[in-house]
């Protein structure tokens, strides 16, 4: 158990819909990272927040957005969902903004039908 | 970020040492080498990282060549639970974003 929690574990929805994935980092960790893992793209970095502010952006689509709240939990919002958005979405946390050791959550499996 | 090259798959006998190689010939002086592993769709797990010197922790050892163009992750006594995809990552960013490649699928066999 990494100490990072993600909800929900599974999510099934339809194309065009919007969903919110939630992540609670380890106690005391200020950085939160989001990654997407699909069969054809592998593990891809999406975005990082540090203490409420966006720090780094990867291959995140404009239909996706994220935020980190004052209590440090983070949400990843995915809208206008397409079949290709079906993937495992992982959240990770680390104490510092340059996370040498990141602790990953168990992931949310999103299926878009 | 420097690119890494890893063999797609390797086998190892249970109880033996698993040596996983990684080439990073374009690595620059301030880039760290990280190793993570992912066991069957679970979240990736940090193993070890290093810059120049060899490193050891309770999970593994990391051997970095003197020219830093390659490294080897060593699992000293592999168990069946070490069966996973192992990722070698080189990073110099000011943040912690990790760029994962395809990794090496290590199969530990009884």
mmCIF file of C-alpha atoms in Angstrom:
data_model
loop_
_atom_site.group_PDB
_atom_site.id
_atom_site.type_symbol
_atom_site.label_atom_id
_atom_site.label_comp_id
_atom_site.label_asym_id
_atom_site.label_seq_id
_atom_site.Cartn_x
_atom_site.Cartn_y
_atom_site.Cartn_z
ATOM 1 C CA UNK A 1 0.000 0.000 0.000
ATOM 2 C CA UNK A 2 1.600 3.235 -1.206
ATOM 3 C CA UNK A 3 -0.619 5.505 0.866
ATOM 4 C CA UNK A 4 -2.068 7.110 -2.261
ATOM 5 C CA UNK A 5 -5.777 6.532 -2.768
ATOM 6 C CA UNK A 6 -7.761 6.869 -5.960
ATOM 7 C CA UNK A 7 -11.490 6.742 -6.495
ATOM 8 C CA UNK A 8 -13.347 5.225 -8.150
ATOM 9 C CA UNK A 9 -11.516 1.993 -8.988
ATOM 10 C CA UNK A 10 -13.581 1.393 -12.074
ATOM 11 C CA UNK A 11 -15.664 3.711 -14.191
ATOM 12 C CA UNK A 12 -17.772 2.825 -17.196
ATOM 13 C CA UNK A 13 -19.350 5.601 -19.189
ATOM 14 C CA UNK A 14 -20.453 6.544 -22.673
ATOM 15 C CA UNK A 15 -18.860 8.649 -25.359
ATOM 16 C CA UNK A 16 -19.466 12.356 -24.962
ATOM 17 C CA UNK A 17 -19.793 12.157 -21.199
ATOM 18 C CA UNK A 18 -17.715 13.824 -18.504
ATOM 19 C CA UNK A 19 -16.112 12.138 -15.501
ATOM 20 C CA UNK A 20 -14.033 13.158 -12.503
ATOM 21 C CA UNK A 21 -11.259 11.046 -11.054
ATOM 22 C CA UNK A 22 -10.099 11.738 -7.550
ATOM 23 C CA UNK A 23 -6.723 11.291 -5.884
ATOM 24 C CA UNK A 24 -5.635 11.685 -2.280
ATOM 25 C CA UNK A 25 -1.842 11.876 -1.926
ATOM 26 C CA UNK A 26 0.193 10.425 0.909
ATOM 27 C CA UNK A 27 0.014 12.463 4.066
ATOM 28 C CA UNK A 28 2.419 15.377 3.784
ATOM 29 C CA UNK A 29 3.141 15.016 0.065
ATOM 30 C CA UNK A 30 2.770 18.305 -1.781
ATOM 31 C CA UNK A 31 3.195 17.084 -5.348
ATOM 32 C CA UNK A 32 0.566 15.193 -7.287
ATOM 33 C CA UNK A 33 1.121 13.692 -10.734
ATOM 34 C CA UNK A 34 -1.361 12.203 -13.170
ATOM 35 C CA UNK A 35 -0.461 9.491 -15.687
ATOM 36 C CA UNK A 36 -2.476 7.701 -18.327
ATOM 37 C CA UNK A 37 -1.769 4.123 -19.363
ATOM 38 C CA UNK A 38 -3.389 2.787 -22.490
ATOM 39 C CA UNK A 39 -2.558 -0.340 -24.439
ATOM 40 C CA UNK A 40 -1.184 1.494 -27.459
ATOM 41 C CA UNK A 41 0.505 4.469 -25.752
ATOM 42 C CA UNK A 42 1.970 2.956 -22.615
ATOM 43 C CA UNK A 43 2.414 5.075 -19.496
ATOM 44 C CA UNK A 44 2.202 8.786 -20.301
ATOM 45 C CA UNK A 45 2.682 11.738 -17.992
ATOM 46 C CA UNK A 46 -0.265 14.136 -18.066
ATOM 47 C CA UNK A 47 0.204 16.871 -15.491
ATOM 48 C CA UNK A 48 1.800 17.757 -12.158
ATOM 49 C CA UNK A 49 0.615 19.986 -9.354
ATOM 50 C CA UNK A 50 2.675 21.194 -6.456
ATOM 51 C CA UNK A 51 0.959 22.727 -3.444
ATOM 52 C CA UNK A 52 -2.015 23.783 -5.501
ATOM 53 C CA UNK A 53 -0.168 25.143 -8.525
ATOM 54 C CA UNK A 54 0.409 23.550 -11.891
ATOM 55 C CA UNK A 55 4.107 22.683 -12.291
ATOM 56 C CA UNK A 56 4.466 20.608 -15.420
ATOM 57 C CA UNK A 57 2.335 19.580 -18.314
ATOM 58 C CA UNK A 58 2.712 16.583 -20.558
ATOM 59 C CA UNK A 59 0.555 15.193 -23.335
ATOM 60 C CA UNK A 60 -2.699 16.242 -21.750
ATOM 61 C CA UNK A 61 -5.602 16.850 -24.093
ATOM 62 C CA UNK A 62 -7.524 20.116 -23.964
ATOM 63 C CA UNK A 63 -10.622 18.089 -23.041
ATOM 64 C CA UNK A 64 -8.828 17.089 -19.840
ATOM 65 C CA UNK A 65 -8.210 19.358 -16.882
ATOM 66 C CA UNK A 66 -6.985 18.931 -13.356
ATOM 67 C CA UNK A 67 -6.688 20.824 -10.138
ATOM 68 C CA UNK A 68 -5.242 20.421 -6.680
ATOM 69 C CA UNK A 69 -7.250 21.652 -3.742
ATOM 70 C CA UNK A 70 -6.070 23.313 -0.499
ATOM 71 C CA UNK A 71 -6.267 19.977 1.307
ATOM 72 C CA UNK A 72 -3.883 18.678 -1.430
ATOM 73 C CA UNK A 73 -6.224 16.161 -2.964
ATOM 74 C CA UNK A 74 -6.463 16.359 -6.725
ATOM 75 C CA UNK A 75 -9.104 15.773 -9.349
ATOM 76 C CA UNK A 76 -8.706 14.949 -13.015
ATOM 77 C CA UNK A 77 -11.675 15.963 -15.154
ATOM 78 C CA UNK A 78 -12.181 14.265 -18.499
ATOM 79 C CA UNK A 79 -14.862 15.647 -20.795
ATOM 80 C CA UNK A 80 -16.337 14.876 -24.212
ATOM 81 C CA UNK A 81 -15.064 11.371 -23.733
ATOM 82 C CA UNK A 82 -14.004 9.294 -26.720
ATOM 83 C CA UNK A 83 -13.432 5.573 -27.057
ATOM 84 C CA UNK A 84 -9.689 6.205 -27.114
ATOM 85 C CA UNK A 85 -9.790 7.697 -23.622
ATOM 86 C CA UNK A 86 -10.348 4.237 -22.198
ATOM 87 C CA UNK A 87 -7.281 3.619 -20.061
ATOM 88 C CA UNK A 88 -5.874 3.234 -16.599
ATOM 89 C CA UNK A 89 -5.341 6.583 -14.923
ATOM 90 C CA UNK A 90 -2.742 6.697 -12.177
ATOM 91 C CA UNK A 91 -2.094 9.349 -9.630
ATOM 92 C CA UNK A 92 1.253 9.596 -7.860
ATOM 93 C CA UNK A 93 2.553 11.822 -5.097
ATOM 94 C CA UNK A 94 5.886 12.916 -3.717
ATOM 95 C CA UNK A 95 6.965 15.212 -0.905
ATOM 96 C CA UNK A 96 8.836 17.712 -3.066
ATOM 97 C CA UNK A 97 8.173 19.348 -6.430
ATOM 98 C CA UNK A 98 11.023 17.376 -7.933
ATOM 99 C CA UNK A 99 9.815 13.934 -7.024
ATOM 100 C CA UNK A 100 12.707 11.540 -7.145
ATOM 101 C CA UNK A 101 10.602 8.844 -5.563
ATOM 102 C CA UNK A 102 6.976 8.901 -6.546
ATOM 103 C CA UNK A 103 4.319 6.823 -4.840
ATOM 104 C CA UNK A 104 1.630 5.607 -7.179
ATOM 105 C CA UNK A 105 -1.969 4.876 -6.380
ATOM 106 C CA UNK A 106 -3.816 1.762 -7.555
ATOM 107 C CA UNK A 107 -5.333 3.557 -10.524
ATOM 108 C CA UNK A 108 -8.792 4.166 -11.940
ATOM 109 C CA UNK A 109 -9.786 2.018 -14.883
ATOM 110 C CA UNK A 110 -11.932 4.060 -17.257
ATOM 111 C CA UNK A 111 -13.953 2.333 -19.931
ATOM 112 C CA UNK A 112 -15.704 4.474 -22.510
ATOM 113 C CA UNK A 113 -18.396 2.627 -24.487
ATOM 114 C CA UNK B 1 15.370 13.947 -21.681
ATOM 115 C CA UNK B 2 17.760 11.197 -22.719
ATOM 116 C CA UNK B 3 16.243 8.150 -24.328
ATOM 117 C CA UNK B 4 16.706 4.709 -22.878
ATOM 118 C CA UNK B 5 16.912 1.315 -24.528
ATOM 119 C CA UNK B 6 15.938 -1.857 -22.714
ATOM 120 C CA UNK B 7 15.475 -5.420 -23.911
ATOM 121 C CA UNK B 8 11.763 -6.142 -24.270
ATOM 122 C CA UNK B 9 11.855 -9.293 -22.166
ATOM 123 C CA UNK B 10 14.069 -11.425 -19.938
ATOM 124 C CA UNK B 11 13.746 -14.611 -17.961
ATOM 125 C CA UNK B 12 15.340 -15.399 -14.626
ATOM 126 C CA UNK B 13 15.311 -18.487 -12.431
ATOM 127 C CA UNK B 14 13.857 -18.072 -8.975
ATOM 128 C CA UNK B 15 16.575 -17.484 -6.390
ATOM 129 C CA UNK B 16 19.090 -16.297 -8.934
ATOM 130 C CA UNK B 17 20.186 -12.730 -9.530
ATOM 131 C CA UNK B 18 18.279 -10.816 -12.174
ATOM 132 C CA UNK B 19 20.422 -8.341 -14.100
ATOM 133 C CA UNK B 20 18.407 -5.868 -16.136
ATOM 134 C CA UNK B 21 20.408 -3.692 -18.534
ATOM 135 C CA UNK B 22 19.598 -0.200 -19.754
ATOM 136 C CA UNK B 23 21.390 1.885 -22.348
ATOM 137 C CA UNK B 24 21.240 5.657 -22.111
ATOM 138 C CA UNK B 25 24.088 6.719 -24.370
ATOM 139 C CA UNK B 26 22.892 10.325 -24.719
ATOM 140 C CA UNK B 27 22.641 10.968 -20.999
ATOM 141 C CA UNK B 28 23.930 14.325 -19.837
ATOM 142 C CA UNK B 29 25.771 15.215 -16.674
ATOM 143 C CA UNK B 30 22.814 16.275 -14.568
ATOM 144 C CA UNK B 31 20.438 13.491 -15.530
ATOM 145 C CA UNK B 32 19.504 10.873 -12.984
ATOM 146 C CA UNK B 33 18.749 7.245 -13.744
ATOM 147 C CA UNK B 34 15.568 5.890 -12.150
ATOM 148 C CA UNK B 35 14.135 2.411 -12.027
ATOM 149 C CA UNK B 36 10.482 1.645 -11.465
ATOM 150 C CA UNK B 37 8.535 -1.546 -11.902
ATOM 151 C CA UNK B 38 4.911 -2.340 -12.573
ATOM 152 C CA UNK B 39 3.330 -5.582 -11.517
ATOM 153 C CA UNK B 40 0.382 -6.481 -13.711
ATOM 154 C CA UNK B 41 -1.597 -3.208 -14.019
ATOM 155 C CA UNK B 42 -0.844 -2.114 -10.469
ATOM 156 C CA UNK B 43 0.576 1.355 -9.959
ATOM 157 C CA UNK B 44 4.286 1.573 -10.764
ATOM 158 C CA UNK B 45 6.623 1.120 -7.821
ATOM 159 C CA UNK B 46 9.828 3.060 -7.286
ATOM 160 C CA UNK B 47 12.899 0.854 -6.940
ATOM 161 C CA UNK B 48 16.043 2.960 -6.923
ATOM 162 C CA UNK B 49 17.780 5.920 -8.532
ATOM 163 C CA UNK B 50 21.313 7.199 -9.011
ATOM 164 C CA UNK B 51 23.452 9.847 -10.657
ATOM 165 C CA UNK B 52 27.037 8.599 -10.839
ATOM 166 C CA UNK B 53 27.761 6.223 -8.020
ATOM 167 C CA UNK B 54 26.444 2.742 -7.590
ATOM 168 C CA UNK B 55 23.485 2.566 -5.251
ATOM 169 C CA UNK B 56 21.978 -0.184 -3.126
ATOM 170 C CA UNK B 57 18.816 -0.398 -1.094
ATOM 171 C CA UNK B 58 16.690 -3.153 0.359
ATOM 172 C CA UNK B 59 15.163 -3.933 -3.018
ATOM 173 C CA UNK B 60 18.000 -3.770 -5.508
ATOM 174 C CA UNK B 61 21.378 -2.495 -6.593
ATOM 175 C CA UNK B 62 22.023 -0.017 -9.379
ATOM 176 C CA UNK B 63 25.320 -0.187 -11.217
ATOM 177 C CA UNK B 64 26.107 2.804 -13.451
ATOM 178 C CA UNK B 65 29.071 2.598 -15.805
ATOM 179 C CA UNK B 66 31.824 5.143 -15.439
ATOM 180 C CA UNK B 67 30.858 6.921 -18.662
ATOM 181 C CA UNK B 68 27.216 6.806 -17.488
ATOM 182 C CA UNK B 69 26.034 5.538 -20.858
ATOM 183 C CA UNK B 70 24.507 2.408 -19.411
ATOM 184 C CA UNK B 71 23.322 0.938 -16.156
ATOM 185 C CA UNK B 72 22.225 -2.378 -14.710
ATOM 186 C CA UNK B 73 19.555 -3.038 -12.137
ATOM 187 C CA UNK B 74 20.323 -6.079 -10.037
ATOM 188 C CA UNK B 75 17.724 -8.001 -8.061
ATOM 189 C CA UNK B 76 20.018 -10.208 -5.989
ATOM 190 C CA UNK B 77 17.640 -13.109 -5.296
ATOM 191 C CA UNK B 78 14.685 -12.945 -7.638
ATOM 192 C CA UNK B 79 11.361 -14.358 -6.453
ATOM 193 C CA UNK B 80 8.180 -15.072 -8.364
ATOM 194 C CA UNK B 81 6.779 -11.814 -6.999
ATOM 195 C CA UNK B 82 9.465 -9.918 -8.886
ATOM 196 C CA UNK B 83 7.781 -10.807 -12.181
ATOM 197 C CA UNK B 84 6.932 -7.374 -13.573
ATOM 198 C CA UNK B 85 7.714 -4.770 -16.217
ATOM 199 C CA UNK B 86 10.837 -2.857 -15.248
ATOM 200 C CA UNK B 87 11.285 0.694 -16.481
ATOM 201 C CA UNK B 88 14.583 2.536 -16.741
ATOM 202 C CA UNK B 89 14.049 6.301 -16.872
ATOM 203 C CA UNK B 90 16.512 9.130 -17.332
ATOM 204 C CA UNK B 91 15.375 12.536 -16.163
ATOM 205 C CA UNK B 92 16.777 15.970 -15.642
ATOM 206 C CA UNK B 93 13.618 17.990 -15.436
ATOM 207 C CA UNK B 94 13.025 20.483 -12.703
ATOM 208 C CA UNK B 95 9.849 18.652 -11.874
ATOM 209 C CA UNK B 96 9.281 15.006 -11.252
ATOM 210 C CA UNK B 97 7.565 14.059 -14.475
ATOM 211 C CA UNK B 98 8.601 10.590 -15.502
ATOM 212 C CA UNK B 99 8.853 9.612 -19.161
ATOM 213 C CA UNK B 100 8.245 5.877 -19.303
ATOM 214 C CA UNK B 101 9.490 3.777 -22.204
ATOM 215 C CA UNK B 102 8.422 0.251 -23.052
ATOM 216 C CA UNK B 103 10.427 -1.347 -20.263
ATOM 217 C CA UNK B 104 11.634 -4.913 -19.832
ATOM 218 C CA UNK B 105 9.196 -7.652 -18.928
ATOM 219 C CA UNK B 106 10.988 -9.845 -16.409
ATOM 220 C CA UNK B 107 9.591 -13.326 -15.974
ATOM 221 C CA UNK B 108 10.872 -15.134 -12.903
ATOM 222 C CA UNK B 109 10.453 -18.876 -13.312
ATOM 223 C CA UNK B 110 10.384 -21.587 -10.648
#
